[in-house]
Amino acid sequence: MIQVSVNGRVKEEDEKIYQNFGDFIAKQQVKGKVLAEVKINGHDIPLSALKELELSVFEGDEKIELVFKEFRPFTVELIGNVKNYLNHITTRLPFYAERILSGDIEALREINDLGEGLNSVLTMKENIFAISGCQETDFRSLKGLEPAFSELLNEINESMGRKDWVRLSTALSHELPDKLKTFSAFFDEATVLLQTNSM
């Protein structure tokens, strides 16, 4: 048997009724809500790790806690996390730009991670459009952002590929910060929109 808690309601279930963890999550889904938190045996599981666990099977005696939240409030919560990430990156960019000029391998590794993080920011932007029913043109802050932002990301990647550290440093210190401020302003707009429309 496994112990399952869904938004605080606890029940016991036979683990054999589920093919795997992915099947379990699908059958626990709460209509109109999104999975926001997962704990297995008291350990927080990042939502990003759920894909890797989909084919896992239960051994029995597991304690699983699931928290589902309304789409809009949860999205507003995620926006707060994204804004914190953007603020952190913005403060780090001058450091990266300086260290790259000196050939710092660790700084280059962090720039690779930065690329993945910025892709997550773009995904969040698209999710906001899907949830709100809005388009890019509905947000003042996004006016003129594309295709300039995509071109800058390509330039950063190409500079790394060419090992053009001067160009990379310039992009990080003088061009990227303004683009990140634009995203931050967009997320402020989106937060107001989602909070207003959720009432």
JSON list of C-alpha atoms in Angstrom, two decimals:
[
{"chain": "A", "resi": 1, "resn": "MET", "atom": "CA", "xyz": [0.00, 0.00, 0.00]},
{"chain": "A", "resi": 2, "resn": "ILE", "atom": "CA", "xyz": [1.02, 3.60, -0.53]},
{"chain": "A", "resi": 3, "resn": "GLN", "atom": "CA", "xyz": [-0.13, 6.65, 1.39]},
{"chain": "A", "resi": 4, "resn": "VAL", "atom": "CA", "xyz": [-1.30, 9.47, -0.86]},
{"chain": "A", "resi": 5, "resn": "SER", "atom": "CA", "xyz": [-2.03, 13.03, 0.19]},
{"chain": "A", "resi": 6, "resn": "VAL", "atom": "CA", "xyz": [-3.69, 15.30, -2.38]},
{"chain": "A", "resi": 7, "resn": "ASN", "atom": "CA", "xyz": [-4.07, 18.90, -1.16]},
{"chain": "A", "resi": 8, "resn": "GLY", "atom": "CA", "xyz": [-4.10, 17.60, 2.42]},
{"chain": "A", "resi": 9, "resn": "ARG", "atom": "CA", "xyz": [-6.63, 14.78, 1.91]},
{"chain": "A", "resi": 10, "resn": "VAL", "atom": "CA", "xyz": [-4.94, 11.52, 2.88]},
{"chain": "A", "resi": 11, "resn": "LYS", "atom": "CA", "xyz": [-5.87, 8.07, 1.53]},
{"chain": "A", "resi": 12, "resn": "GLU", "atom": "CA", "xyz": [-4.25, 4.67, 1.21]},
{"chain": "A", "resi": 13, "resn": "GLU", "atom": "CA", "xyz": [-4.07, 2.94, -2.15]},
{"chain": "A", "resi": 14, "resn": "ASP", "atom": "CA", "xyz": [-2.79, -0.29, -3.62]},
{"chain": "A", "resi": 15, "resn": "GLU", "atom": "CA", "xyz": [0.34, 0.61, -5.58]},
{"chain": "A", "resi": 16, "resn": "LYS", "atom": "CA", "xyz": [-0.40, -2.19, -8.06]},
{"chain": "A", "resi": 17, "resn": "ILE", "atom": "CA", "xyz": [-3.27, -0.24, -9.63]},
{"chain": "A", "resi": 18, "resn": "TYR", "atom": "CA", "xyz": [-0.70, 2.12, -11.19]},
{"chain": "A", "resi": 19, "resn": "GLN", "atom": "CA", "xyz": [1.51, 1.10, -14.10]},
{"chain": "A", "resi": 20, "resn": "ASN", "atom": "CA", "xyz": [4.16, 3.62, -13.07]},
{"chain": "A", "resi": 21, "resn": "PHE", "atom": "CA", "xyz": [4.64, 7.03, -11.47]},
{"chain": "A", "resi": 22, "resn": "GLY", "atom": "CA", "xyz": [3.49, 8.87, -14.62]},
{"chain": "A", "resi": 23, "resn": "ASP", "atom": "CA", "xyz": [0.21, 6.91, -14.54]},
{"chain": "A", "resi": 24, "resn": "PHE", "atom": "CA", "xyz": [-0.17, 7.74, -10.84]},
{"chain": "A", "resi": 25, "resn": "ILE", "atom": "CA", "xyz": [0.29, 11.50, -11.42]},
{"chain": "A", "resi": 26, "resn": "ALA", "atom": "CA", "xyz": [-2.15, 11.46, -14.36]},
{"chain": "A", "resi": 27, "resn": "LYS", "atom": "CA", "xyz": [-4.85, 9.76, -12.25]},
{"chain": "A", "resi": 28, "resn": "GLN", "atom": "CA", "xyz": [-4.38, 12.14, -9.32]},
{"chain": "A", "resi": 29, "resn": "GLN", "atom": "CA", "xyz": [-4.80, 15.27, -11.48]},
{"chain": "A", "resi": 30, "resn": "VAL", "atom": "CA", "xyz": [-7.27, 17.79, -10.06]},
{"chain": "A", "resi": 31, "resn": "LYS", "atom": "CA", "xyz": [-9.43, 19.30, -12.78]},
{"chain": "A", "resi": 32, "resn": "GLY", "atom": "CA", "xyz": [-8.62, 22.94, -13.56]},
{"chain": "A", "resi": 33, "resn": "LYS", "atom": "CA", "xyz": [-5.51, 22.94, -11.39]},
{"chain": "A", "resi": 34, "resn": "VAL", "atom": "CA", "xyz": [-1.80, 22.45, -11.94]},
{"chain": "A", "resi": 35, "resn": "LEU", "atom": "CA", "xyz": [0.61, 20.26, -9.98]},
{"chain": "A", "resi": 36, "resn": "ALA", "atom": "CA", "xyz": [2.68, 22.65, -7.88]},
{"chain": "A", "resi": 37, "resn": "GLU", "atom": "CA", "xyz": [4.47, 20.53, -5.26]},
{"chain": "A", "resi": 38, "resn": "VAL", "atom": "CA", "xyz": [5.51, 16.89, -4.92]},
{"chain": "A", "resi": 39, "resn": "LYS", "atom": "CA", "xyz": [7.01, 15.14, -1.91]},
{"chain": "A", "resi": 40, "resn": "ILE", "atom": "CA", "xyz": [8.01, 11.49, -1.77]},
{"chain": "A", "resi": 41, "resn": "ASN", "atom": "CA", "xyz": [8.76, 10.09, 1.68]},
{"chain": "A", "resi": 42, "resn": "GLY", "atom": "CA", "xyz": [9.15, 13.63, 2.99]},
{"chain": "A", "resi": 43, "resn": "HIS", "atom": "CA", "xyz": [11.61, 14.74, 0.28]},
{"chain": "A", "resi": 44, "resn": "ASP", "atom": "CA", "xyz": [10.74, 17.64, -2.03]},
{"chain": "A", "resi": 45, "resn": "ILE", "atom": "CA", "xyz": [10.88, 16.58, -5.67]},
{"chain": "A", "resi": 46, "resn": "PRO", "atom": "CA", "xyz": [11.54, 19.39, -8.18]},
{"chain": "A", "resi": 47, "resn": "LEU", "atom": "CA", "xyz": [8.82, 19.51, -10.83]},
{"chain": "A", "resi": 48, "resn": "SER", "atom": "CA", "xyz": [11.57, 19.50, -13.45]},
{"chain": "A", "resi": 49, "resn": "ALA", "atom": "CA", "xyz": [12.55, 15.99, -12.26]},
{"chain": "A", "resi": 50, "resn": "LEU", "atom": "CA", "xyz": [9.09, 14.46, -12.73]},
{"chain": "A", "resi": 51, "resn": "LYS", "atom": "CA", "xyz": [9.74, 13.52, -16.35]},
{"chain": "A", "resi": 52, "resn": "GLU", "atom": "CA", "xyz": [12.65, 11.31, -15.22]},
{"chain": "A", "resi": 53, "resn": "LEU", "atom": "CA", "xyz": [10.41, 9.56, -12.67]},
{"chain": "A", "resi": 54, "resn": "GLU", "atom": "CA", "xyz": [7.52, 8.81, -15.04]},
{"chain": "A", "resi": 55, "resn": "LEU", "atom": "CA", "xyz": [8.50, 5.18, -15.70]},
{"chain": "A", "resi": 56, "resn": "SER", "atom": "CA", "xyz": [9.42, 4.43, -12.07]},
{"chain": "A", "resi": 57, "resn": "VAL", "atom": "CA", "xyz": [7.27, 1.86, -10.28]},
{"chain": "A", "resi": 58, "resn": "PHE", "atom": "CA", "xyz": [6.20, 1.81, -6.65]},
{"chain": "A", "resi": 59, "resn": "GLU", "atom": "CA", "xyz": [7.79, -0.63, -4.21]},
{"chain": "A", "resi": 60, "resn": "GLY", "atom": "CA", "xyz": [5.05, -0.14, -1.62]},
{"chain": "A", "resi": 61, "resn": "ASP", "atom": "CA", "xyz": [5.00, 1.85, 1.64]},
{"chain": "A", "resi": 62, "resn": "GLU", "atom": "CA", "xyz": [5.77, 5.15, -0.15]},
{"chain": "A", "resi": 63, "resn": "LYS", "atom": "CA", "xyz": [4.26, 8.35, 1.19]},
{"chain": "A", "resi": 64, "resn": "ILE", "atom": "CA", "xyz": [3.44, 10.77, -1.60]},
{"chain": "A", "resi": 65, "resn": "GLU", "atom": "CA", "xyz": [2.19, 14.30, -1.06]},
{"chain": "A", "resi": 66, "resn": "LEU", "atom": "CA", "xyz": [0.80, 16.27, -3.99]},
{"chain": "A", "resi": 67, "resn": "VAL", "atom": "CA", "xyz": [-0.30, 19.89, -3.97]},
{"chain": "A", "resi": 68, "resn": "PHE", "atom": "CA", "xyz": [-2.37, 21.23, -6.87]},
{"chain": "A", "resi": 69, "resn": "LYS", "atom": "CA", "xyz": [-2.96, 24.96, -7.27]},
{"chain": "A", "resi": 70, "resn": "GLU", "atom": "CA", "xyz": [-5.09, 27.22, -9.43]},
{"chain": "A", "resi": 71, "resn": "PHE", "atom": "CA", "xyz": [-3.34, 28.06, -12.71]},
{"chain": "A", "resi": 72, "resn": "ARG", "atom": "CA", "xyz": [-3.25, 31.83, -12.38]},
{"chain": "A", "resi": 73, "resn": "PRO", "atom": "CA", "xyz": [-2.12, 32.17, -8.73]},
{"chain": "A", "resi": 74, "resn": "PHE", "atom": "CA", "xyz": [0.51, 29.48, -9.30]},
{"chain": "A", "resi": 75, "resn": "THR", "atom": "CA", "xyz": [1.73, 31.27, -12.42]},
{"chain": "A", "resi": 76, "resn": "VAL", "atom": "CA", "xyz": [2.02, 34.51, -10.42]},
{"chain": "A", "resi": 77, "resn": "GLU", "atom": "CA", "xyz": [4.09, 32.58, -7.86]},
{"chain": "A", "resi": 78, "resn": "LEU", "atom": "CA", "xyz": [6.35, 31.26, -10.62]},
{"chain": "A", "resi": 79, "resn": "ILE", "atom": "CA", "xyz": [6.71, 34.77, -12.05]},
{"chain": "A", "resi": 80, "resn": "GLY", "atom": "CA", "xyz": [8.12, 35.85, -8.68]},
{"chain": "A", "resi": 81, "resn": "ASN", "atom": "CA", "xyz": [10.75, 33.10, -8.96]},
{"chain": "A", "resi": 82, "resn": "VAL", "atom": "CA", "xyz": [11.60, 34.12, -12.52]},
{"chain": "A", "resi": 83, "resn": "LYS", "atom": "CA", "xyz": [11.99, 37.77, -11.50]},
{"chain": "A", "resi": 84, "resn": "ASN", "atom": "CA", "xyz": [14.35, 36.75, -8.69]},
{"chain": "A", "resi": 85, "resn": "TYR", "atom": "CA", "xyz": [16.36, 34.77, -11.25]},
{"chain": "A", "resi": 86, "resn": "LEU", "atom": "CA", "xyz": [16.51, 37.75, -13.62]},
{"chain": "A", "resi": 87, "resn": "ASN", "atom": "CA", "xyz": [17.66, 40.05, -10.81]},
{"chain": "A", "resi": 88, "resn": "HIS", "atom": "CA", "xyz": [20.36, 37.56, -9.81]},
{"chain": "A", "resi": 89, "resn": "ILE", "atom": "CA", "xyz": [21.60, 37.19, -13.39]},
{"chain": "A", "resi": 90, "resn": "THR", "atom": "CA", "xyz": [21.63, 40.95, -13.95]},
{"chain": "A", "resi": 91, "resn": "THR", "atom": "CA", "xyz": [23.89, 41.46, -10.94]},
{"chain": "A", "resi": 92, "resn": "ARG", "atom": "CA", "xyz": [26.20, 38.65, -12.13]},
{"chain": "A", "resi": 93, "resn": "LEU", "atom": "CA", "xyz": [26.62, 39.80, -15.75]},
{"chain": "A", "resi": 94, "resn": "PRO", "atom": "CA", "xyz": [29.45, 42.31, -15.08]},
{"chain": "A", "resi": 95, "resn": "PHE", "atom": "CA", "xyz": [31.30, 39.57, -13.19]},
{"chain": "A", "resi": 96, "resn": "TYR", "atom": "CA", "xyz": [30.87, 37.12, -16.09]},
{"chain": "A", "resi": 97, "resn": "ALA", "atom": "CA", "xyz": [31.96, 39.73, -18.63]},
{"chain": "A", "resi": 98, "resn": "GLU", "atom": "CA", "xyz": [35.15, 40.51, -16.70]},
{"chain": "A", "resi": 99, "resn": "ARG", "atom": "CA", "xyz": [36.06, 36.89, -15.98]},
{"chain": "A", "resi": 100, "resn": "ILE", "atom": "CA", "xyz": [35.49, 35.76, -19.56]},
{"chain": "A", "resi": 101, "resn": "LEU", "atom": "CA", "xyz": [38.14, 38.21, -20.78]},
{"chain": "A", "resi": 102, "resn": "SER", "atom": "CA", "xyz": [40.62, 36.47, -18.50]},
{"chain": "A", "resi": 103, "resn": "GLY", "atom": "CA", "xyz": [39.68, 33.02, -19.90]},
{"chain": "A", "resi": 104, "resn": "ASP", "atom": "CA", "xyz": [37.94, 31.81, -16.74]},
{"chain": "A", "resi": 105, "resn": "ILE", "atom": "CA", "xyz": [36.58, 28.30, -17.50]},
{"chain": "A", "resi": 106, "resn": "GLU", "atom": "CA", "xyz": [34.07, 28.44, -14.63]},
{"chain": "A", "resi": 107, "resn": "ALA", "atom": "CA", "xyz": [32.57, 31.67, -15.99]},
{"chain": "A", "resi": 108, "resn": "LEU", "atom": "CA", "xyz": [32.12, 30.00, -19.40]},
{"chain": "A", "resi": 109, "resn": "ARG", "atom": "CA", "xyz": [30.34, 27.09, -17.74]},
{"chain": "A", "resi": 110, "resn": "GLU", "atom": "CA", "xyz": [28.01, 29.52, -16.00]},
{"chain": "A", "resi": 111, "resn": "ILE", "atom": "CA", "xyz": [27.29, 31.24, -19.33]},
{"chain": "A", "resi": 112, "resn": "ASN", "atom": "CA", "xyz": [26.16, 27.87, -20.70]},
{"chain": "A", "resi": 113, "resn": "ASP", "atom": "CA", "xyz": [23.80, 27.57, -17.71]},
{"chain": "A", "resi": 114, "resn": "LEU", "atom": "CA", "xyz": [22.64, 31.12, -18.39]},
{"chain": "A", "resi": 115, "resn": "GLY", "atom": "CA", "xyz": [21.52, 30.05, -21.87]},
{"chain": "A", "resi": 116, "resn": "GLU", "atom": "CA", "xyz": [19.35, 27.30, -20.38]},
{"chain": "A", "resi": 117, "resn": "GLY", "atom": "CA", "xyz": [17.92, 29.71, -17.83]},
{"chain": "A", "resi": 118, "resn": "LEU", "atom": "CA", "xyz": [17.01, 32.25, -20.50]},
{"chain": "A", "resi": 119, "resn": "ASN", "atom": "CA", "xyz": [15.25, 29.53, -22.50]},
{"chain": "A", "resi": 120, "resn": "SER", "atom": "CA", "xyz": [13.15, 28.86, -19.38]},
{"chain": "A", "resi": 121, "resn": "VAL", "atom": "CA", "xyz": [12.30, 32.57, -19.25]},
{"chain": "A", "resi": 122, "resn": "LEU", "atom": "CA", "xyz": [11.10, 32.38, -22.87]},
{"chain": "A", "resi": 123, "resn": "THR", "atom": "CA", "xyz": [9.03, 29.30, -22.06]},
{"chain": "A", "resi": 124, "resn": "MET", "atom": "CA", "xyz": [7.46, 31.16, -19.13]},
{"chain": "A", "resi": 125, "resn": "LYS", "atom": "CA", "xyz": [6.59, 34.03, -21.45]},
{"chain": "A", "resi": 126, "resn": "GLU", "atom": "CA", "xyz": [4.79, 31.64, -23.82]},
{"chain": "A", "resi": 127, "resn": "ASN", "atom": "CA", "xyz": [2.97, 29.98, -20.89]},
{"chain": "A", "resi": 128, "resn": "ILE", "atom": "CA", "xyz": [1.69, 33.38, -19.79]},
{"chain": "A", "resi": 129, "resn": "PHE", "atom": "CA", "xyz": [0.31, 33.99, -23.28]},
{"chain": "A", "resi": 130, "resn": "ALA", "atom": "CA", "xyz": [-1.44, 30.61, -23.17]},
{"chain": "A", "resi": 131, "resn": "ILE", "atom": "CA", "xyz": [-2.93, 31.13, -19.70]},
{"chain": "A", "resi": 132, "resn": "SER", "atom": "CA", "xyz": [-3.98, 34.76, -20.19]},
{"chain": "A", "resi": 133, "resn": "GLY", "atom": "CA", "xyz": [-5.12, 34.47, -23.81]},
{"chain": "A", "resi": 134, "resn": "CYS", "atom": "CA", "xyz": [-2.96, 37.50, -24.62]},
{"chain": "A", "resi": 135, "resn": "GLN", "atom": "CA", "xyz": [-0.36, 37.98, -27.32]},
{"chain": "A", "resi": 136, "resn": "GLU", "atom": "CA", "xyz": [3.02, 39.66, -27.40]},
{"chain": "A", "resi": 137, "resn": "THR", "atom": "CA", "xyz": [1.47, 42.82, -28.87]},
{"chain": "A", "resi": 138, "resn": "ASP", "atom": "CA", "xyz": [-0.76, 43.19, -25.78]},
{"chain": "A", "resi": 139, "resn": "PHE", "atom": "CA", "xyz": [2.24, 44.01, -23.59]},
{"chain": "A", "resi": 140, "resn": "ARG", "atom": "CA", "xyz": [3.86, 47.45, -23.89]},
{"chain": "A", "resi": 141, "resn": "SER", "atom": "CA", "xyz": [7.13, 46.21, -22.41]},
{"chain": "A", "resi": 142, "resn": "LEU", "atom": "CA", "xyz": [7.64, 43.64, -25.18]},
{"chain": "A", "resi": 143, "resn": "LYS", "atom": "CA", "xyz": [7.38, 46.12, -28.03]},
{"chain": "A", "resi": 144, "resn": "GLY", "atom": "CA", "xyz": [10.51, 45.81, -30.15]},
{"chain": "A", "resi": 145, "resn": "LEU", "atom": "CA", "xyz": [11.99, 42.98, -28.07]},
{"chain": "A", "resi": 146, "resn": "GLU", "atom": "CA", "xyz": [11.87, 40.41, -30.85]},
{"chain": "A", "resi": 147, "resn": "PRO", "atom": "CA", "xyz": [13.68, 39.54, -33.02]},
{"chain": "A", "resi": 148, "resn": "ALA", "atom": "CA", "xyz": [16.43, 41.54, -31.25]},
{"chain": "A", "resi": 149, "resn": "PHE", "atom": "CA", "xyz": [16.53, 39.25, -28.19]},
{"chain": "A", "resi": 150, "resn": "SER", "atom": "CA", "xyz": [16.76, 36.03, -30.24]},
{"chain": "A", "resi": 151, "resn": "GLU", "atom": "CA", "xyz": [19.48, 37.59, -32.37]},
{"chain": "A", "resi": 152, "resn": "LEU", "atom": "CA", "xyz": [21.43, 38.55, -29.24]},
{"chain": "A", "resi": 153, "resn": "LEU", "atom": "CA", "xyz": [21.17, 34.99, -27.85]},
{"chain": "A", "resi": 154, "resn": "ASN", "atom": "CA", "xyz": [22.43, 33.65, -31.19]},
{"chain": "A", "resi": 155, "resn": "GLU", "atom": "CA", "xyz": [25.29, 36.16, -31.12]},
{"chain": "A", "resi": 156, "resn": "ILE", "atom": "CA", "xyz": [26.23, 35.07, -27.59]},
{"chain": "A", "resi": 157, "resn": "ASN", "atom": "CA", "xyz": [26.24, 31.40, -28.67]},
{"chain": "A", "resi": 158, "resn": "GLU", "atom": "CA", "xyz": [28.23, 32.13, -31.81]},
{"chain": "A", "resi": 159, "resn": "SER", "atom": "CA", "xyz": [30.75, 34.22, -29.87]},
{"chain": "A", "resi": 160, "resn": "MET", "atom": "CA", "xyz": [31.30, 31.30, -27.53]},
{"chain": "A", "resi": 161, "resn": "GLY", "atom": "CA", "xyz": [31.71, 28.97, -30.49]},
{"chain": "A", "resi": 162, "resn": "ARG", "atom": "CA", "xyz": [34.27, 31.30, -32.11]},
{"chain": "A", "resi": 163, "resn": "LYS", "atom": "CA", "xyz": [35.93, 31.91, -28.74]},
{"chain": "A", "resi": 164, "resn": "ASP", "atom": "CA", "xyz": [35.48, 35.62, -29.37]},
{"chain": "A", "resi": 165, "resn": "TRP", "atom": "CA", "xyz": [35.70, 36.59, -25.71]},
{"chain": "A", "resi": 166, "resn": "VAL", "atom": "CA", "xyz": [35.74, 40.34, -26.38]},
{"chain": "A", "resi": 167, "resn": "ARG", "atom": "CA", "xyz": [32.45, 40.22, -28.31]},
{"chain": "A", "resi": 168, "resn": "LEU", "atom": "CA", "xyz": [30.93, 37.88, -25.71]},
{"chain": "A", "resi": 169, "resn": "SER", "atom": "CA", "xyz": [32.00, 40.16, -22.88]},
{"chain": "A", "resi": 170, "resn": "THR", "atom": "CA", "xyz": [30.49, 43.19, -24.62]},
{"chain": "A", "resi": 171, "resn": "ALA", "atom": "CA", "xyz": [27.18, 41.39, -25.22]},
{"chain": "A", "resi": 172, "resn": "LEU", "atom": "CA", "xyz": [26.96, 40.34, -21.58]},
{"chain": "A", "resi": 173, "resn": "SER", "atom": "CA", "xyz": [27.92, 43.67, -20.05]},
{"chain": "A", "resi": 174, "resn": "HIS", "atom": "CA", "xyz": [26.29, 46.18, -22.43]},
{"chain": "A", "resi": 175, "resn": "GLU", "atom": "CA", "xyz": [23.48, 44.49, -24.38]},
{"chain": "A", "resi": 176, "resn": "LEU", "atom": "CA", "xyz": [21.93, 41.69, -22.34]},
{"chain": "A", "resi": 177, "resn": "PRO", "atom": "CA", "xyz": [21.11, 43.76, -19.20]},
{"chain": "A", "resi": 178, "resn": "ASP", "atom": "CA", "xyz": [18.66, 45.98, -21.11]},
{"chain": "A", "resi": 179, "resn": "LYS", "atom": "CA", "xyz": [16.89, 42.94, -22.54]},
{"chain": "A", "resi": 180, "resn": "LEU", "atom": "CA", "xyz": [16.58, 41.39, -19.08]},
{"chain": "A", "resi": 181, "resn": "LYS", "atom": "CA", "xyz": [15.05, 44.64, -17.77]},
{"chain": "A", "resi": 182, "resn": "THR", "atom": "CA", "xyz": [12.49, 44.38, -20.56]},
{"chain": "A", "resi": 183, "resn": "PHE", "atom": "CA", "xyz": [11.56, 40.86, -19.47]},
{"chain": "A", "resi": 184, "resn": "SER", "atom": "CA", "xyz": [11.33, 42.00, -15.87]},
{"chain": "A", "resi": 185, "resn": "ALA", "atom": "CA", "xyz": [8.91, 44.78, -16.90]},
{"chain": "A", "resi": 186, "resn": "PHE", "atom": "CA", "xyz": [6.88, 42.24, -18.91]},
{"chain": "A", "resi": 187, "resn": "PHE", "atom": "CA", "xyz": [6.56, 39.95, -15.89]},
{"chain": "A", "resi": 188, "resn": "ASP", "atom": "CA", "xyz": [5.38, 42.91, -13.81]},
{"chain": "A", "resi": 189, "resn": "GLU", "atom": "CA", "xyz": [2.68, 43.61, -16.42]},
{"chain": "A", "resi": 190, "resn": "ALA", "atom": "CA", "xyz": [1.74, 39.93, -16.57]},
{"chain": "A", "resi": 191, "resn": "THR", "atom": "CA", "xyz": [1.43, 39.70, -12.78]},
{"chain": "A", "resi": 192, "resn": "VAL", "atom": "CA", "xyz": [-1.04, 42.61, -12.70]},
{"chain": "A", "resi": 193, "resn": "LEU", "atom": "CA", "xyz": [-3.02, 41.08, -15.57]},
{"chain": "A", "resi": 194, "resn": "LEU", "atom": "CA", "xyz": [-3.21, 37.62, -14.01]},
{"chain": "A", "resi": 195, "resn": "GLN", "atom": "CA", "xyz": [-4.14, 38.94, -10.56]},
{"chain": "A", "resi": 196, "resn": "THR", "atom": "CA", "xyz": [-6.81, 41.24, -11.98]},
{"chain": "A", "resi": 197, "resn": "ASN", "atom": "CA", "xyz": [-8.37, 38.57, -14.16]},
{"chain": "A", "resi": 198, "resn": "SER", "atom": "CA", "xyz": [-8.33, 35.92, -11.43]},
{"chain": "A", "resi": 199, "resn": "MET", "atom": "CA", "xyz": [-10.83, 37.79, -9.27]}
]
